[in-house]
mmCIF file of C-alpha atoms in Angstrom:
data_model
loop_
_atom_site.group_PDB
_atom_site.id
_atom_site.type_symbol
_atom_site.label_atom_id
_atom_site.label_comp_id
_atom_site.label_asym_id
_atom_site.label_seq_id
_atom_site.Cartn_x
_atom_site.Cartn_y
_atom_site.Cartn_z
ATOM 1 C CA MET A 1 0.000 0.000 0.000
ATOM 2 C CA THR A 2 1.375 3.381 -0.925
ATOM 3 C CA GLU A 3 1.434 6.323 1.460
ATOM 4 C CA LYS A 4 -1.452 7.900 -0.446
ATOM 5 C CA GLU A 5 -3.563 4.759 -0.025
ATOM 6 C CA ALA A 6 -2.600 4.533 3.656
ATOM 7 C CA LYS A 7 -3.669 8.138 4.167
ATOM 8 C CA LYS A 8 -6.953 7.437 2.398
ATOM 9 C CA GLU A 9 -7.607 4.411 4.614
ATOM 10 C CA LEU A 10 -6.865 6.363 7.803
ATOM 11 C CA MET A 11 -9.121 9.226 6.689
ATOM 12 C CA ARG A 12 -11.897 6.695 6.102
ATOM 13 C CA ARG A 13 -11.414 5.384 9.646
ATOM 14 C CA ALA A 14 -11.301 8.912 11.100
ATOM 15 C CA LYS A 15 -14.539 9.965 9.411
ATOM 16 C CA ASP A 16 -16.718 8.891 12.350
ATOM 17 C CA LEU A 17 -14.367 10.144 15.077
ATOM 18 C CA SER A 18 -15.036 13.291 17.054
ATOM 19 C CA PRO A 19 -12.217 15.610 18.145
ATOM 20 C CA THR A 20 -11.104 14.483 21.611
ATOM 21 C CA VAL A 21 -8.404 17.098 22.268
ATOM 22 C CA HIS A 22 -8.851 20.862 21.888
ATOM 23 C CA VAL A 23 -6.016 23.360 21.481
ATOM 24 C CA GLY A 24 -7.155 26.817 22.566
ATOM 25 C CA LYS A 25 -5.694 30.167 23.520
ATOM 26 C CA ASP A 26 -3.243 28.547 25.964
ATOM 27 C CA GLY A 27 -1.667 26.779 22.995
ATOM 28 C CA ILE A 28 0.331 23.589 23.266
ATOM 29 C CA ASP A 29 1.400 22.829 26.808
ATOM 30 C CA GLU A 30 2.633 19.741 28.616
ATOM 31 C CA GLY A 31 -0.919 18.649 29.516
ATOM 32 C CA VAL A 32 -2.066 18.700 25.881
ATOM 33 C CA LEU A 33 1.003 16.744 24.748
ATOM 34 C CA ASN A 34 0.540 14.134 27.488
ATOM 35 C CA GLU A 35 -3.142 13.736 26.627
ATOM 36 C CA ILE A 36 -2.418 13.297 22.910
ATOM 37 C CA THR A 37 0.321 10.756 23.647
ATOM 38 C CA ALA A 38 -1.991 8.772 25.944
ATOM 39 C CA GLN A 39 -4.856 8.801 23.459
ATOM 40 C CA LEU A 40 -2.607 7.752 20.566
ATOM 41 C CA LYS A 41 -1.355 4.870 22.667
ATOM 42 C CA ASN A 42 -4.927 3.654 23.242
ATOM 43 C CA ALA A 43 -6.779 4.596 20.058
ATOM 44 C CA ARG A 44 -3.920 4.912 17.519
ATOM 45 C CA LEU A 45 -5.957 7.468 15.544
ATOM 46 C CA ILE A 46 -7.321 10.718 16.992
ATOM 47 C CA LYS A 47 -8.692 14.080 15.958
ATOM 48 C CA VAL A 48 -7.501 17.343 17.480
ATOM 49 C CA LYS A 49 -9.574 20.520 17.214
ATOM 50 C CA VAL A 50 -7.663 23.800 16.939
ATOM 51 C CA LEU A 51 -9.825 26.679 18.131
ATOM 52 C CA ASN A 52 -9.740 30.087 16.444
ATOM 53 C CA THR A 53 -8.168 31.624 19.556
ATOM 54 C CA ALA A 54 -5.058 29.419 19.298
ATOM 55 C CA ASP A 55 -1.745 31.034 18.401
ATOM 56 C CA GLY A 56 -0.587 30.019 14.928
ATOM 57 C CA GLY A 57 -2.354 28.191 12.157
ATOM 58 C CA PRO A 58 -3.559 24.600 12.260
ATOM 59 C CA LYS A 59 -0.738 23.393 9.999
ATOM 60 C CA ASP A 60 1.939 24.898 12.250
ATOM 61 C CA ILE A 61 0.277 23.439 15.323
ATOM 62 C CA ALA A 62 -0.039 20.040 13.602
ATOM 63 C CA GLU A 63 3.679 19.970 12.811
ATOM 64 C CA GLU A 64 4.563 20.895 16.379
ATOM 65 C CA LEU A 65 2.205 18.262 17.807
ATOM 66 C CA ALA A 66 3.537 15.562 15.496
ATOM 67 C CA SER A 67 7.156 16.245 16.364
ATOM 68 C CA SER A 68 6.468 16.540 20.098
ATOM 69 C CA THR A 69 4.305 13.413 20.380
ATOM 70 C CA ASN A 70 6.212 11.226 17.908
ATOM 71 C CA SER A 71 3.156 10.866 15.673
ATOM 72 C CA VAL A 72 2.259 11.313 12.010
ATOM 73 C CA ILE A 73 -0.054 13.945 10.531
ATOM 74 C CA VAL A 74 -2.698 12.216 8.436
ATOM 75 C CA ASP A 75 -4.640 15.319 7.449
ATOM 76 C CA VAL A 76 -5.354 18.938 8.368
ATOM 77 C CA ARG A 77 -8.695 20.387 7.284
ATOM 78 C CA GLY A 78 -9.908 23.679 8.627
ATOM 79 C CA GLY A 79 -9.250 23.539 12.340
ATOM 80 C CA VAL A 80 -9.214 19.740 12.636
ATOM 81 C CA ILE A 81 -6.022 17.704 12.705
ATOM 82 C CA VAL A 82 -5.985 13.917 12.309
ATOM 83 C CA LEU A 83 -2.999 12.218 13.951
ATOM 84 C CA THR A 84 -1.895 8.601 14.087
ATOM 85 C CA ASP A 85 0.967 6.866 15.819
ATOM 86 C CA LYS A 86 4.056 5.875 13.847
ATOM 87 C CA ARG A 87 3.417 2.133 14.293
ATOM 88 C CA THR A 88 0.036 2.316 12.586
ATOM 89 C CA TRP A 89 1.374 4.538 9.806
ATOM 90 C CA SER A 90 4.348 2.305 9.033
ATOM 91 C CA SER A 91 2.329 -0.907 9.163
ATOM 92 C CA LEU A 92 -0.301 0.482 6.766
ATOM 93 C CA SER A 93 2.280 2.035 4.453
ATOM 94 C CA GLN A 94 4.194 -1.230 4.143
ATOM 95 C CA LYS A 95 1.153 -3.491 3.875
ATOM 96 C CA LYS A 96 0.849 -5.396 0.625
ATOM 97 C CA PHE A 97 -2.370 -6.813 -0.799
#
């Protein structure tokens, strides 16, 4: 499976998910990073909502979250970021049918 197909599959899975973490005017702090790490460990695929009051754009915040939590950005649309853990990403990207 190519990376494009893996991304498509993860977006299909994320369609029914609701954002479980919100980044607001306080920005990214240790509590947000710990919560994202814990949720990725359990669910492997999560949505993060970036509120309009947050400093920076959603893409900048997504890159910072991905690097800080050792995760992969699946997609950024509007104020919603879809993240997955690196294990899930690599296993889907390398999967052959």
